[in-house]
Each structure stands twice: as structure tokens, then as C-alpha cells.
Amino acid sequence: MKGVVFNLLEEAVVREFGPDVWDDLLLRADLSGAYTSLGNYDDEEILALVEAASAALNLPRAEVLRWFGRRAMPILKERYGAFFERHASSKSFVLSVNSIIHPEVRKLYAGASCPFFHFREDAAGAVSMDYDSSRRMCDLAHGFVEGAADLFEETVDVSHAACMNHGDAKCVMEIRWAR
Amino acid sequence: MGALNERKAPAPPEDTVAELNLRLLKLEHRFQRERAARLHAEAIAEKGLRDLYERQQQLVLLETIATVANQSRSVEETLRVAVRAVCDHTGWSYGNAYRLATAGPPRLTPADVWYAADPDRLAPFIALNQQAEFVAGQGLPGRVLGSGRAAWIADVAEDDNFPRADAARACGLHAAFAFPVLVGHDVLGVLEFFHREPVSPDEQLLGVVGQIGTQLGRVVERRRAEDKLMHDASHDPLTGLPNRLLFVDRLERAVAAHRRRSELGFAVLFIDLDRFKLVNDSMGHAAGDDLLVQIAGRFGRVVSEARGADAAPLVATLARLGGDEFTVLLEDVGGEAAAIELAEALQETLRRPFQIEGQDIFTSASFGVASCAAGYAGADEIMRDADLAMYRAKAEGRARIEVFDQSLLADAKRRLATETDLRNAVRNKEFILHYQPIFALDGERLVGFEALIRWRRADGEIAPPSDFIGIAEETGLIVFIGQWVMQEAFATLAAWRSAYPEAGPVTMSVNVSPRQFHQPDFVGQVMAAVRSSGVDPSAVRLEITESVTIQDARRTKSILDELRAQGVRVSIDDFGTGYSSLSYLQQLSFDTLKIDRSFVTALKGAGGEEIVRTILDLARSLEMDVVAEGAETAAHVEQLREMGCGFAQGYFFARPLEREAAAALLAAASTPDPGAD
């Protein structure tokens, strides 16, 4: 997992709960916590942090990930504003993830293994998003979508039609924007 | 220790708490500073990584294009790869190439090279561009053509010099850039690219595509150089017409096409200018070249205007094989009729004179035609046959058109056989000499002989010179034959003089062919033959035809002067039948002039006498002796004598005689005439 994700998580936790909570999470997860955005760290570390947060906050893991995704979005916008500027809606932003955002990620991290999201848009404007990753972080993606909707001041509903965490071969999320 | 443990730790003094708080604050500030520095460092590093990545991608792009530019021989293929590679690199939706029009006003026209990741969505815009043309300054491509520099439009919808804005907007295209394909400062083409979003100018990208434009320019330049080399290798530099190489190549293809599909007929025309050498020799090579260029121009027009039976233009290749030889290949024709018709048109176009160095020059050409009807297997056969037909045209009196038929080939084979026989004849010494006496007309004294060659063939048949001298001259065998004639004739004369001293001084005339005369050591060969025979050089007469004298007057004069300095005498043979110029006659001081038999035969006819009298007057004023040939009757002899002609030979006196018969004549002349006493 890229260091920038750890940085985002730290930032989100510090903003909402203060720096001590982040230190506590690191202690619980038994991690050093020295993350630079340019670094690449073991996937286990992010999972351990999510577990620690889940235990500390008494929230399911999925909830933690969704919370994190949602809170990370404004921080991302502060750091990488250009990706947001060219979009008028969260939908077009979400749809640009494969063609714009992930190529940009690869510029920084040669060989980065970004998940590929397969999008299908129906006549009503709803988008079905396939997610297939060994990290099984569909809830993070879910949170990102919600966070994006917040940024564009839109309301969105995300439901998991299929989920790897529930034994499906891949995740399928149905995303509906409120009119 | 226990007591100590139980005691409460004393509260830190107030000032210490403040101190700790201050330290904590400082540490937090230090932490914030470090964090800010880390974020800044990361941002710098990210930018560096992003730039490095983009630079690498640009290098990959340049390398992709450099590779195809170095490997591909096709400009189009290189453009295609470049357009695709730039789209892939930038992620832009559509790229399109224009080339500079090769004809008409300078403008860009579609190169029929484009790429779109999703062509269906852009179909109307793509279709529009396949028809678009831009002059300098007009629209995006025209701007690049005018300035020779890359140009960028952030959003074509807001640009006031983008005529295709409506179509672009309809297809959802906004940003655009274009760059030139450059050779030096010349724009040879323009590549343009379009993107779905508005994008502000990217100077780095413009720099990269500028380099691509230069690379593409090198490909175009190299291709041009290759084309020029190919053109030069396959075309005649003087006339710009296809040369032999290209002609034979096309002919081979025509032969192959005809074999595949027999309805694809073809015909070949061989053209040889008549007496072109005369222009070259008398006016110089520059004049000759000028004439060839003008002829090529006239032929070219005729060929391009030629129409087939269906009034469609003929598929024709006019080529110059070299020298004054031209050829035409007609493809997709039924047979030789089209070729004959074209030959007539070509002949017609030569009727008007050519202006060469201010002079009117008339020329004609001989045409040989061969067609696919004979079922050829290769170009060499058909060229041989068209050539044979052309030679027949030439032999039949020039300015003619001859169509090849099998008898021509038979003739050629016969000639080849004769040539082989002739070589053997030289080796086996199958030649003999006959001697025709020459008489002085005052008293009909025998004054000499003309040695005339005969070929006694293996079957015993005696062949006259007309059967073999032409071939001997062509093959160069004449040099050996001529040498033998001199040796044999001079030796015979020497033998006769010692056998019949009383017969008085008789001369021996031998004929010298042009080829023999122009041997580098001709004088040496003559003198060697004279010396080895032991005859007096002054008894020797070398007979030279007019055609010898016109080839190189200066050299001819120096050879004649040298011979005469050695005491050998020289006659001009067949006078009046060639193209003698009187000035040559004056410069080239001959001793004797021989009037051609045709004038003697025509003595009785209208004006016949005047001609002979004129020749005699001419000879007298140039102080030359005159021998009339072909004196067949007493009337001829009487008339010639009356006009003051000194000498004659012909059937009236004697036919050419075998050596023994000639000797007998000498013997008779040695015996004192009883009547003279």
C-alpha cells in the first residue's frame, strides 16, 4: 500500500480525534508509523491499523474503511486539487479514476498495482462499479465515492450488490445519485 | 526504600510546570515544522518523479518514432506510427496528418493518415478532415504551415481561426495542437491532435512534438533522396526518359502479364534515328544532344496523346536505350496495329525540322515493331526481334516501319551462320582475288588492275563481295581480310613485274574499307605489305570510298598525307554516290577519282553526259586522274575518251579475271604489237 494512504488515514484520524488517538492506534497495531507518501508499505500494516481503529472505536471494519474514504476525500482535494477542478460533478470525477487518477498514481510509483474499476452506466444515470482486488477494500472505494459526493455537495447512495467479503468473486457496487 | 515508596512524589514547582509546558509547545512546533518540511519534500519529490516519468514517456515516444523512422522506407507508414504514438502518449482522442500538395497552389491536403481510439464517435469530424485543405495561415494546420512552428489551441470553440469549430464541438473535441513535418525550414506536412477537454498549452509537449516533426522530416528527406537515386538509376539523364533498365523491367512484366492473361497484349517499337551520327560528327556532341532532347520531347508528346482503339489513352513507356535508340512499350493493346499507328505518328512528328544552333535540321527514323503475337518467353527475345525489324527498316532505305516476322529471324540466323563461316574462311584462307584491268583511253594501253576479292566457299561456290563484306565490316573481320588483300595483291604485282618487265609499269588498286582505314596503325600495315612484297609504293593505289572521308576529316587527311609522303597513291572510289563535300575533296588531295559506274551507264540518258563532264572538269581543276568504272560498250569508251577521261575499266575491256588470265593479258602486253612497227 502506498504511503500516501497511510498519510491520509493519519490526517483523517488526527483531524477528527487528535494526534494522540493516532499514536494509540499505532501502539495497538504495533507499528512504527513512519510513513512517507513516496514509500510503499506492506498491505498488512493498513489492515492492522483498520483493525486497531475498529477495536478502539468499536466499529465494524467496513465502517472504518467507509469513514476513512469519506474523510480522505477533502484532504486529497487539498493536496491534488487539479484532479477535481476539471469536474462539474462527483460522477464524472468517479468515472475518471481509471483514465486520469490511476495513470497519475503510476507516474509517481512505477509499477503501482492500482485496482481497475469497471463502470457501467444505465439509462437512469446510475453507475454500477465492479471492484476486484486482493485487498478487498471495496468499503474504502465506497467511502471515496461518498466523500466525492460530499465535495460536490451531492447526495449519493451506494449499495453492494455483490461483495468479495461475503464470498462473491468480485464486488459490484450500485451507485445512485439523488436528483 | 519502602518508606520512600510510600511517600507521595512532591508536586513540581509552578515554574517547572511552566517550563515543561514551554518545552512541550516547542516540541510541538518542532514536530509541525518537521511535518511541514516532510510534506514539502514529498511534494518536491512527487513533482520530480512525475517530471521524470513524463520525460521517460516522452523518450519512449521519441524512441518509438525514431525506430520506425530508421526502419521504415515508407513515409506514410512512419506518419501512421507517429500519429498513433502521439495519441497513445498524450491520451488524446484523435490525430490527423496533412501533406503539402505536390501540384497546384501551395496548400495542405489530407495525407489519409489518422488515428482515433474511438473513431465512431468522431466519424463526422474525421470525414470532414479527409476532404479539408488549408492554405498558409488558414485554420490550425494553415497556421503551422505559415509559421513553420507548432501551435496550440486550448479550446477550439473559443478560437477565432478554427473554421472546423462546429464539427469539432459536435464531436466533443476541445483542445488541439499541431506541429510541422520539417526539412530545414520547409514545411512538408502537418500533424494535428484533438482532445475531449480544454487543455492549456504544454510547452514541454510542444518541444517533444517539435523533435518528432524534425525526425519525420528526415524520413521524408531520405525517401526523397532514395526516390531520386531510384529515378536516376532508371532514367536517362539527358532526356529524362526511362532507360534500358526500367524499360526491360516493364517489358518483363508485360511479358509475364501476357502469359498469365493472354488478352493483355503488348507491342514493342524500336526506333533508330537515321544518320544521327552525321549531326554528331559535323555539328558536335552538344548539337547531337540538343537534337536528342528535342526528339525525346516530340516523341513524348506523341506517345502521351496516343489513343487506343477505344479512344482511351495508351499505356505506353517511351524509353531511350542509349545513343540514338528509342523504344516504346505499348501495353494492353491487341497487337501490332496500335504500334504501327504510333510509329506513323512518331515518324510524322519528325517531318518538321529541328532548330539546332540556329540551323534547320531534318531527321527521320527507322522503326521496328514486334508484338506479343509471337509468344515470347522473355524481354530479350522481343527486343532482339524489334531490333531486327528496325535493322530491316534501315536496310530497306530508312525512314520506314518494319514489323518483325520469322523471315527476319531466319535472315539474322543466316547472317550469324555467315559470320561463323567467314571467321573460318579467314582462318582457312578461303579468299581469292580477281583482277580487273584498267586501261588508258589514249591508245587503250593496260595501265593497271583493281584487285577484287571473292570468297571460294567450302562447296566451291564463288561468293561476290556483296555477300560478305557487310558482315565482315560489322564484325571487324574486314581488318584481317583487308590485310590479306593488300599482301596478296602486292605480292602478285611484284611477281608479274619480274615475270613481265616489258609490260611496262602497271599499278595495283586495292579497296580499303572504312573500318580498316580507321585502324590506328593503318599506314604501318600498308607499308609493311608494300615492303614485304617489294613493289614500288608508287605502283600501289588505295581506293577509299567517300564514306571514309566524312567520318573524321582531319584524321583522314593526316592518314592520306602520310601515305602519299611514303609514295603510295590514293583514289576516291564510287565518286558521286555518297555525300562528298567538295571542300573535303579539295583538302584531302587524292591522286585519282573513280567515276561510279552508275554515271557511265547513264551516259546516254538525259543529262548523263553533263554530269560526267562536270566530274571530269572538277577532277581536272583539282589535278586528279580520272578512271571511269563500268565502261561496257565501245560507245561508252568513245564518249569518255572524247570528253577527256584518261582511264577506264569495265566489261568492254575485261571482266575481273583470275590471276592466270590477268597474267596472260600482261604477257600479251609484253609482246611487241606487230602492227606498231
PDB file of C-alpha atoms in Angstrom, chain B residues 61-295:
ATOM      1  CA  LEU B  61       7.624   8.219 -27.646  1.00  0.00           C
ATOM      2  CA  LEU B  62      10.637   9.711 -29.407  1.00  0.00           C
ATOM      3  CA  GLU B  63      12.301   6.313 -29.485  1.00  0.00           C
ATOM      4  CA  THR B  64       9.198   4.641 -30.925  1.00  0.00           C
ATOM      5  CA  ILE B  65       9.138   7.187 -33.705  1.00  0.00           C
ATOM      6  CA  ALA B  66      12.916   7.152 -34.199  1.00  0.00           C
ATOM      7  CA  THR B  67      12.810   3.364 -34.583  1.00  0.00           C
ATOM      8  CA  VAL B  68      10.124   3.376 -37.242  1.00  0.00           C
ATOM      9  CA  ALA B  69      11.744   6.410 -38.871  1.00  0.00           C
ATOM     10  CA  ASN B  70      15.007   4.494 -39.176  1.00  0.00           C
ATOM     11  CA  GLN B  71      13.498   1.205 -40.276  1.00  0.00           C
ATOM     12  CA  SER B  72      10.613   2.132 -42.457  1.00  0.00           C
ATOM     13  CA  ARG B  73      11.093   3.059 -46.060  1.00  0.00           C
ATOM     14  CA  SER B  74       7.581   4.409 -46.303  1.00  0.00           C
ATOM     15  CA  VAL B  75       6.757   7.965 -45.310  1.00  0.00           C
ATOM     16  CA  GLU B  76       3.127   7.001 -44.907  1.00  0.00           C
ATOM     17  CA  GLU B  77       3.864   4.150 -42.538  1.00  0.00           C
ATOM     18  CA  THR B  78       6.099   6.404 -40.424  1.00  0.00           C
ATOM     19  CA  LEU B  79       3.395   9.059 -40.249  1.00  0.00           C
ATOM     20  CA  ARG B  80       0.872   6.435 -39.257  1.00  0.00           C
ATOM     21  CA  VAL B  81       3.052   5.192 -36.404  1.00  0.00           C
ATOM     22  CA  ALA B  82       3.780   8.770 -35.296  1.00  0.00           C
ATOM     23  CA  VAL B  83       0.115   9.798 -35.207  1.00  0.00           C
ATOM     24  CA  ARG B  84      -0.807   6.696 -33.238  1.00  0.00           C
ATOM     25  CA  ALA B  85       2.157   7.041 -30.854  1.00  0.00           C
ATOM     26  CA  VAL B  86       1.370  10.684 -30.067  1.00  0.00           C
ATOM     27  CA  CYS B  87      -2.286   9.772 -29.359  1.00  0.00           C
ATOM     28  CA  ASP B  88      -1.200   6.905 -27.104  1.00  0.00           C
ATOM     29  CA  HIS B  89       1.314   9.082 -25.320  1.00  0.00           C
ATOM     30  CA  THR B  90      -0.971  12.040 -24.687  1.00  0.00           C
ATOM     31  CA  GLY B  91      -4.181  10.105 -24.326  1.00  0.00           C
ATOM     32  CA  TRP B  92      -5.683  12.491 -26.854  1.00  0.00           C
ATOM     33  CA  SER B  93      -8.616  11.280 -28.872  1.00  0.00           C
ATOM     34  CA  TYR B  94      -7.692  11.885 -32.479  1.00  0.00           C
ATOM     35  CA  GLY B  95      -4.664  12.627 -34.632  1.00  0.00           C
ATOM     36  CA  ASN B  96      -4.594  13.501 -38.319  1.00  0.00           C
ATOM     37  CA  ALA B  97      -1.853  14.196 -40.894  1.00  0.00           C
ATOM     38  CA  TYR B  98      -1.716  16.535 -43.871  1.00  0.00           C
ATOM     39  CA  ARG B  99       0.878  16.675 -46.593  1.00  0.00           C
ATOM     40  CA  LEU B 100       1.973  19.578 -48.727  1.00  0.00           C
ATOM     41  CA  ALA B 101       0.278  19.316 -52.118  1.00  0.00           C
ATOM     42  CA  THR B 102       2.750  18.382 -54.858  1.00  0.00           C
ATOM     43  CA  ALA B 103       0.826  20.173 -57.561  1.00  0.00           C
ATOM     44  CA  GLY B 104      -1.255  23.310 -57.702  1.00  0.00           C
ATOM     45  CA  PRO B 105      -1.089  26.213 -55.261  1.00  0.00           C
ATOM     46  CA  PRO B 106       0.862  25.554 -52.034  1.00  0.00           C
ATOM     47  CA  ARG B 107      -1.583  24.064 -49.536  1.00  0.00           C
ATOM     48  CA  LEU B 108      -2.047  21.185 -47.178  1.00  0.00           C
ATOM     49  CA  THR B 109      -4.128  18.238 -48.287  1.00  0.00           C
ATOM     50  CA  PRO B 110      -5.147  15.152 -46.268  1.00  0.00           C
ATOM     51  CA  ALA B 111      -2.391  12.526 -46.141  1.00  0.00           C
ATOM     52  CA  ASP B 112      -5.027   9.858 -45.500  1.00  0.00           C
ATOM     53  CA  VAL B 113      -3.242   9.052 -42.245  1.00  0.00           C
ATOM     54  CA  TRP B 114      -5.214   9.382 -38.998  1.00  0.00           C
ATOM     55  CA  TYR B 115      -5.880   7.610 -35.747  1.00  0.00           C
ATOM     56  CA  ALA B 116      -8.748   7.720 -33.298  1.00  0.00           C
ATOM     57  CA  ALA B 117      -9.194   5.477 -30.286  1.00  0.00           C
ATOM     58  CA  ASP B 118     -12.949   5.710 -30.742  1.00  0.00           C
ATOM     59  CA  PRO B 119     -13.489   6.560 -34.426  1.00  0.00           C
ATOM     60  CA  ASP B 120     -17.252   6.051 -34.393  1.00  0.00           C
ATOM     61  CA  ARG B 121     -17.857   8.975 -32.072  1.00  0.00           C
ATOM     62  CA  LEU B 122     -15.643  11.242 -34.183  1.00  0.00           C
ATOM     63  CA  ALA B 123     -16.828  10.000 -37.592  1.00  0.00           C
ATOM     64  CA  PRO B 124     -18.297  13.344 -38.812  1.00  0.00           C
ATOM     65  CA  PHE B 125     -15.153  15.270 -37.863  1.00  0.00           C
ATOM     66  CA  ILE B 126     -12.842  12.614 -39.363  1.00  0.00           C
ATOM     67  CA  ALA B 127     -14.857  12.624 -42.585  1.00  0.00           C
ATOM     68  CA  LEU B 128     -14.686  16.425 -42.759  1.00  0.00           C
ATOM     69  CA  ASN B 129     -10.893  16.362 -42.365  1.00  0.00           C
ATOM     70  CA  GLN B 130     -10.487  13.795 -45.136  1.00  0.00           C
ATOM     71  CA  GLN B 131     -11.748  16.489 -47.502  1.00  0.00           C
ATOM     72  CA  ALA B 132     -10.170  19.532 -45.871  1.00  0.00           C
ATOM     73  CA  GLU B 133      -7.473  21.688 -47.468  1.00  0.00           C
ATOM     74  CA  PHE B 134      -5.632  24.574 -45.850  1.00  0.00           C
ATOM     75  CA  VAL B 135      -3.540  27.361 -47.295  1.00  0.00           C
ATOM     76  CA  ALA B 136      -0.914  29.089 -45.179  1.00  0.00           C
ATOM     77  CA  GLY B 137      -2.498  30.887 -42.208  1.00  0.00           C
ATOM     78  CA  GLN B 138      -5.859  29.168 -42.559  1.00  0.00           C
ATOM     79  CA  GLY B 139      -7.074  27.251 -39.521  1.00  0.00           C
ATOM     80  CA  LEU B 140      -4.787  25.265 -37.247  1.00  0.00           C
ATOM     81  CA  PRO B 141      -2.832  23.363 -39.956  1.00  0.00           C
ATOM     82  CA  GLY B 142      -2.519  26.534 -42.052  1.00  0.00           C
ATOM     83  CA  ARG B 143      -1.112  28.426 -39.078  1.00  0.00           C
ATOM     84  CA  VAL B 144       1.603  25.789 -38.715  1.00  0.00           C
ATOM     85  CA  LEU B 145       2.253  25.834 -42.458  1.00  0.00           C
ATOM     86  CA  GLY B 146       2.612  29.599 -42.366  1.00  0.00           C
ATOM     87  CA  SER B 147       4.846  29.848 -39.308  1.00  0.00           C
ATOM     88  CA  GLY B 148       6.766  26.565 -39.527  1.00  0.00           C
ATOM     89  CA  ARG B 149       6.140  26.197 -35.770  1.00  0.00           C
ATOM     90  CA  ALA B 150       3.896  24.112 -33.553  1.00  0.00           C
ATOM     91  CA  ALA B 151       0.632  25.714 -32.419  1.00  0.00           C
ATOM     92  CA  TRP B 152      -1.737  25.014 -29.510  1.00  0.00           C
ATOM     93  CA  ILE B 153      -5.413  25.877 -29.100  1.00  0.00           C
ATOM     94  CA  ALA B 154      -6.707  25.466 -25.541  1.00  0.00           C
ATOM     95  CA  ASP B 155     -10.298  25.216 -26.767  1.00  0.00           C
ATOM     96  CA  VAL B 156     -11.189  25.285 -30.453  1.00  0.00           C
ATOM     97  CA  ALA B 157     -14.683  26.525 -29.545  1.00  0.00           C
ATOM     98  CA  GLU B 158     -13.145  29.781 -28.399  1.00  0.00           C
ATOM     99  CA  ASP B 159     -10.603  30.217 -31.185  1.00  0.00           C
ATOM    100  CA  ASP B 160     -11.338  32.760 -33.921  1.00  0.00           C
ATOM    101  CA  ASN B 161      -9.200  30.985 -36.551  1.00  0.00           C
ATOM    102  CA  PHE B 162     -10.631  27.484 -36.452  1.00  0.00           C
ATOM    103  CA  PRO B 163     -13.134  27.011 -39.294  1.00  0.00           C
ATOM    104  CA  ARG B 164     -13.963  23.458 -38.201  1.00  0.00           C
ATOM    105  CA  ALA B 165     -15.104  24.549 -34.721  1.00  0.00           C
ATOM    106  CA  ASP B 166     -18.734  23.467 -35.164  1.00  0.00           C
ATOM    107  CA  ALA B 167     -17.827  19.989 -36.320  1.00  0.00           C
ATOM    108  CA  ALA B 168     -15.243  19.633 -33.541  1.00  0.00           C
ATOM    109  CA  ARG B 169     -17.701  20.739 -30.886  1.00  0.00           C
ATOM    110  CA  ALA B 170     -20.336  18.381 -32.222  1.00  0.00           C
ATOM    111  CA  CYS B 171     -17.881  15.528 -31.650  1.00  0.00           C
ATOM    112  CA  GLY B 172     -16.956  16.837 -28.223  1.00  0.00           C
ATOM    113  CA  LEU B 173     -13.423  17.908 -29.089  1.00  0.00           C
ATOM    114  CA  HIS B 174     -11.884  20.961 -27.436  1.00  0.00           C
ATOM    115  CA  ALA B 175      -8.108  21.219 -27.099  1.00  0.00           C
ATOM    116  CA  ALA B 176      -5.939  20.939 -30.209  1.00  0.00           C
ATOM    117  CA  PHE B 177      -2.318  21.212 -31.149  1.00  0.00           C
ATOM    118  CA  ALA B 178      -0.429  20.768 -34.402  1.00  0.00           C
ATOM    119  CA  PHE B 179       3.196  20.628 -35.454  1.00  0.00           C
ATOM    120  CA  PRO B 180       5.062  20.727 -38.754  1.00  0.00           C
ATOM    121  CA  VAL B 181       6.999  17.981 -40.545  1.00  0.00           C
ATOM    122  CA  LEU B 182      10.097  19.999 -41.278  1.00  0.00           C
ATOM    123  CA  VAL B 183      13.005  19.666 -43.689  1.00  0.00           C
ATOM    124  CA  GLY B 184      15.213  22.644 -42.969  1.00  0.00           C
ATOM    125  CA  HIS B 185      12.727  25.499 -42.953  1.00  0.00           C
ATOM    126  CA  ASP B 186      10.305  23.851 -45.347  1.00  0.00           C
ATOM    127  CA  VAL B 187       7.018  22.541 -44.016  1.00  0.00           C
ATOM    128  CA  LEU B 188       6.254  19.294 -45.882  1.00  0.00           C
ATOM    129  CA  GLY B 189       3.329  18.248 -43.765  1.00  0.00           C
ATOM    130  CA  VAL B 190       1.390  18.979 -40.577  1.00  0.00           C
ATOM    131  CA  LEU B 191       0.111  16.649 -37.840  1.00  0.00           C
ATOM    132  CA  GLU B 192      -2.816  17.784 -35.676  1.00  0.00           C
ATOM    133  CA  PHE B 193      -4.270  16.288 -32.487  1.00  0.00           C
ATOM    134  CA  PHE B 194      -7.505  16.803 -30.595  1.00  0.00           C
ATOM    135  CA  HIS B 195      -8.645  16.193 -27.042  1.00  0.00           C
ATOM    136  CA  ARG B 196     -12.054  15.977 -25.385  1.00  0.00           C
ATOM    137  CA  GLU B 197     -11.242  18.535 -22.723  1.00  0.00           C
ATOM    138  CA  PRO B 198      -9.920  22.051 -22.971  1.00  0.00           C
ATOM    139  CA  VAL B 199      -6.195  21.913 -22.113  1.00  0.00           C
ATOM    140  CA  SER B 200      -3.864  24.858 -21.665  1.00  0.00           C
ATOM    141  CA  PRO B 201      -0.619  24.808 -23.699  1.00  0.00           C
ATOM    142  CA  ASP B 202       2.017  22.308 -22.592  1.00  0.00           C
ATOM    143  CA  GLU B 203       5.351  23.756 -23.632  1.00  0.00           C
ATOM    144  CA  GLN B 204       7.233  20.585 -22.841  1.00  0.00           C
ATOM    145  CA  LEU B 205       4.946  18.515 -25.050  1.00  0.00           C
ATOM    146  CA  LEU B 206       5.277  21.072 -27.835  1.00  0.00           C
ATOM    147  CA  GLY B 207       9.056  20.730 -27.539  1.00  0.00           C
ATOM    148  CA  VAL B 208       8.814  16.941 -27.889  1.00  0.00           C
ATOM    149  CA  VAL B 209       6.464  17.006 -30.870  1.00  0.00           C
ATOM    150  CA  GLY B 210       8.769  19.579 -32.458  1.00  0.00           C
ATOM    151  CA  GLN B 211      11.518  16.961 -32.326  1.00  0.00           C
ATOM    152  CA  ILE B 212       9.130  14.406 -33.808  1.00  0.00           C
ATOM    153  CA  GLY B 213       8.414  16.819 -36.668  1.00  0.00           C
ATOM    154  CA  THR B 214      12.133  17.059 -37.394  1.00  0.00           C
ATOM    155  CA  GLN B 215      12.517  13.276 -37.318  1.00  0.00           C
ATOM    156  CA  LEU B 216       9.598  12.819 -39.693  1.00  0.00           C
ATOM    157  CA  GLY B 217      11.162  15.449 -41.933  1.00  0.00           C
ATOM    158  CA  ARG B 218      14.323  13.362 -42.100  1.00  0.00           C
ATOM    159  CA  VAL B 219      12.298  10.356 -43.228  1.00  0.00           C
ATOM    160  CA  VAL B 220      10.680  12.422 -45.969  1.00  0.00           C
ATOM    161  CA  GLU B 221      14.076  13.787 -46.966  1.00  0.00           C
ATOM    162  CA  ARG B 222      15.637  10.327 -47.049  1.00  0.00           C
ATOM    163  CA  ARG B 223      12.730   8.988 -49.031  1.00  0.00           C
ATOM    164  CA  ARG B 224      13.143  11.823 -51.482  1.00  0.00           C
ATOM    165  CA  ALA B 225      16.855  11.079 -51.807  1.00  0.00           C
ATOM    166  CA  GLU B 226      16.069   7.402 -52.349  1.00  0.00           C
ATOM    167  CA  ASP B 227      13.426   8.261 -54.901  1.00  0.00           C
ATOM    168  CA  LYS B 228      15.921  10.467 -56.690  1.00  0.00           C
ATOM    169  CA  LEU B 229      18.527   7.696 -56.665  1.00  0.00           C
ATOM    170  CA  MET B 230      15.957   5.245 -57.966  1.00  0.00           C
ATOM    171  CA  HIS B 231      14.873   7.715 -60.582  1.00  0.00           C
ATOM    172  CA  ASP B 232      18.442   8.440 -61.638  1.00  0.00           C
ATOM    173  CA  ALA B 233      19.253   4.744 -61.827  1.00  0.00           C
ATOM    174  CA  SER B 234      16.264   4.059 -64.015  1.00  0.00           C
ATOM    175  CA  HIS B 235      16.212   7.140 -66.217  1.00  0.00           C
ATOM    176  CA  ASP B 236      18.360   8.608 -68.927  1.00  0.00           C
ATOM    177  CA  PRO B 237      19.949  11.787 -67.573  1.00  0.00           C
ATOM    178  CA  LEU B 238      19.914  13.585 -70.933  1.00  0.00           C
ATOM    179  CA  THR B 239      16.260  13.219 -71.886  1.00  0.00           C
ATOM    180  CA  GLY B 240      14.763  12.228 -68.525  1.00  0.00           C
ATOM    181  CA  LEU B 241      13.124   9.238 -70.231  1.00  0.00           C
ATOM    182  CA  PRO B 242      13.168   5.754 -68.684  1.00  0.00           C
ATOM    183  CA  ASN B 243      16.424   3.982 -69.506  1.00  0.00           C
ATOM    184  CA  ARG B 244      17.091   0.441 -70.650  1.00  0.00           C
ATOM    185  CA  LEU B 245      16.911  -0.930 -67.107  1.00  0.00           C
ATOM    186  CA  LEU B 246      13.431   0.403 -66.470  1.00  0.00           C
ATOM    187  CA  PHE B 247      12.240  -0.411 -69.984  1.00  0.00           C
ATOM    188  CA  VAL B 248      13.354  -4.033 -69.747  1.00  0.00           C
ATOM    189  CA  ASP B 249      11.783  -4.298 -66.300  1.00  0.00           C
ATOM    190  CA  ARG B 250       8.429  -3.078 -67.613  1.00  0.00           C
ATOM    191  CA  LEU B 251       8.721  -5.274 -70.666  1.00  0.00           C
ATOM    192  CA  GLU B 252       9.408  -8.332 -68.493  1.00  0.00           C
ATOM    193  CA  ARG B 253       6.290  -7.511 -66.519  1.00  0.00           C
ATOM    194  CA  ALA B 254       4.258  -7.083 -69.695  1.00  0.00           C
ATOM    195  CA  VAL B 255       5.516 -10.447 -70.949  1.00  0.00           C
ATOM    196  CA  ALA B 256       4.616 -12.073 -67.635  1.00  0.00           C
ATOM    197  CA  ALA B 257       1.181 -10.410 -67.595  1.00  0.00           C
ATOM    198  CA  HIS B 258       0.524 -11.627 -71.129  1.00  0.00           C
ATOM    199  CA  ARG B 259       1.469 -15.158 -70.169  1.00  0.00           C
ATOM    200  CA  ARG B 260      -0.916 -15.028 -67.234  1.00  0.00           C
ATOM    201  CA  ARG B 261      -3.739 -13.437 -69.163  1.00  0.00           C
ATOM    202  CA  SER B 262      -3.389 -13.662 -72.888  1.00  0.00           C
ATOM    203  CA  GLU B 263      -5.825 -10.788 -73.530  1.00  0.00           C
ATOM    204  CA  LEU B 264      -3.234  -8.410 -72.008  1.00  0.00           C
ATOM    205  CA  GLY B 265      -1.348  -7.899 -75.248  1.00  0.00           C
ATOM    206  CA  PHE B 266       1.703  -5.727 -75.764  1.00  0.00           C
ATOM    207  CA  ALA B 267       3.911  -4.454 -78.556  1.00  0.00           C
ATOM    208  CA  VAL B 268       7.406  -3.029 -78.712  1.00  0.00           C
ATOM    209  CA  LEU B 269       8.682  -0.351 -81.025  1.00  0.00           C
ATOM    210  CA  PHE B 270      12.389   0.064 -81.695  1.00  0.00           C
ATOM    211  CA  ILE B 271      13.357   3.428 -83.095  1.00  0.00           C
ATOM    212  CA  ASP B 272      16.728   4.367 -84.501  1.00  0.00           C
ATOM    213  CA  LEU B 273      17.384   7.812 -85.892  1.00  0.00           C
ATOM    214  CA  ASP B 274      18.679   7.834 -89.435  1.00  0.00           C
ATOM    215  CA  ARG B 275      22.128   9.337 -89.897  1.00  0.00           C
ATOM    216  CA  PHE B 276      22.198  10.784 -86.390  1.00  0.00           C
ATOM    217  CA  LYS B 277      25.949  10.241 -86.359  1.00  0.00           C
ATOM    218  CA  LEU B 278      26.228  12.784 -89.130  1.00  0.00           C
ATOM    219  CA  VAL B 279      24.812  15.502 -86.858  1.00  0.00           C
ATOM    220  CA  ASN B 280      27.103  14.470 -84.018  1.00  0.00           C
ATOM    221  CA  ASP B 281      30.167  14.374 -86.256  1.00  0.00           C
ATOM    222  CA  SER B 282      29.537  17.524 -88.207  1.00  0.00           C
ATOM    223  CA  MET B 283      27.980  19.766 -85.534  1.00  0.00           C
ATOM    224  CA  GLY B 284      29.432  18.343 -82.351  1.00  0.00           C
ATOM    225  CA  HIS B 285      28.063  16.356 -79.467  1.00  0.00           C
ATOM    226  CA  ALA B 286      26.288  19.326 -77.856  1.00  0.00           C
ATOM    227  CA  ALA B 287      24.213  19.741 -81.012  1.00  0.00           C
ATOM    228  CA  GLY B 288      23.586  15.996 -81.110  1.00  0.00           C
ATOM    229  CA  ASP B 289      22.422  16.049 -77.503  1.00  0.00           C
ATOM    230  CA  ASP B 290      20.183  19.008 -78.211  1.00  0.00           C
ATOM    231  CA  LEU B 291      18.612  17.125 -81.095  1.00  0.00           C
ATOM    232  CA  LEU B 292      18.035  14.029 -78.935  1.00  0.00           C
ATOM    233  CA  VAL B 293      16.359  16.112 -76.235  1.00  0.00           C
ATOM    234  CA  GLN B 294      14.090  17.780 -78.779  1.00  0.00           C
ATOM    235  CA  ILE B 295      13.231  14.462 -80.378  1.00  0.00           C
TER     236      ILE B 295
END
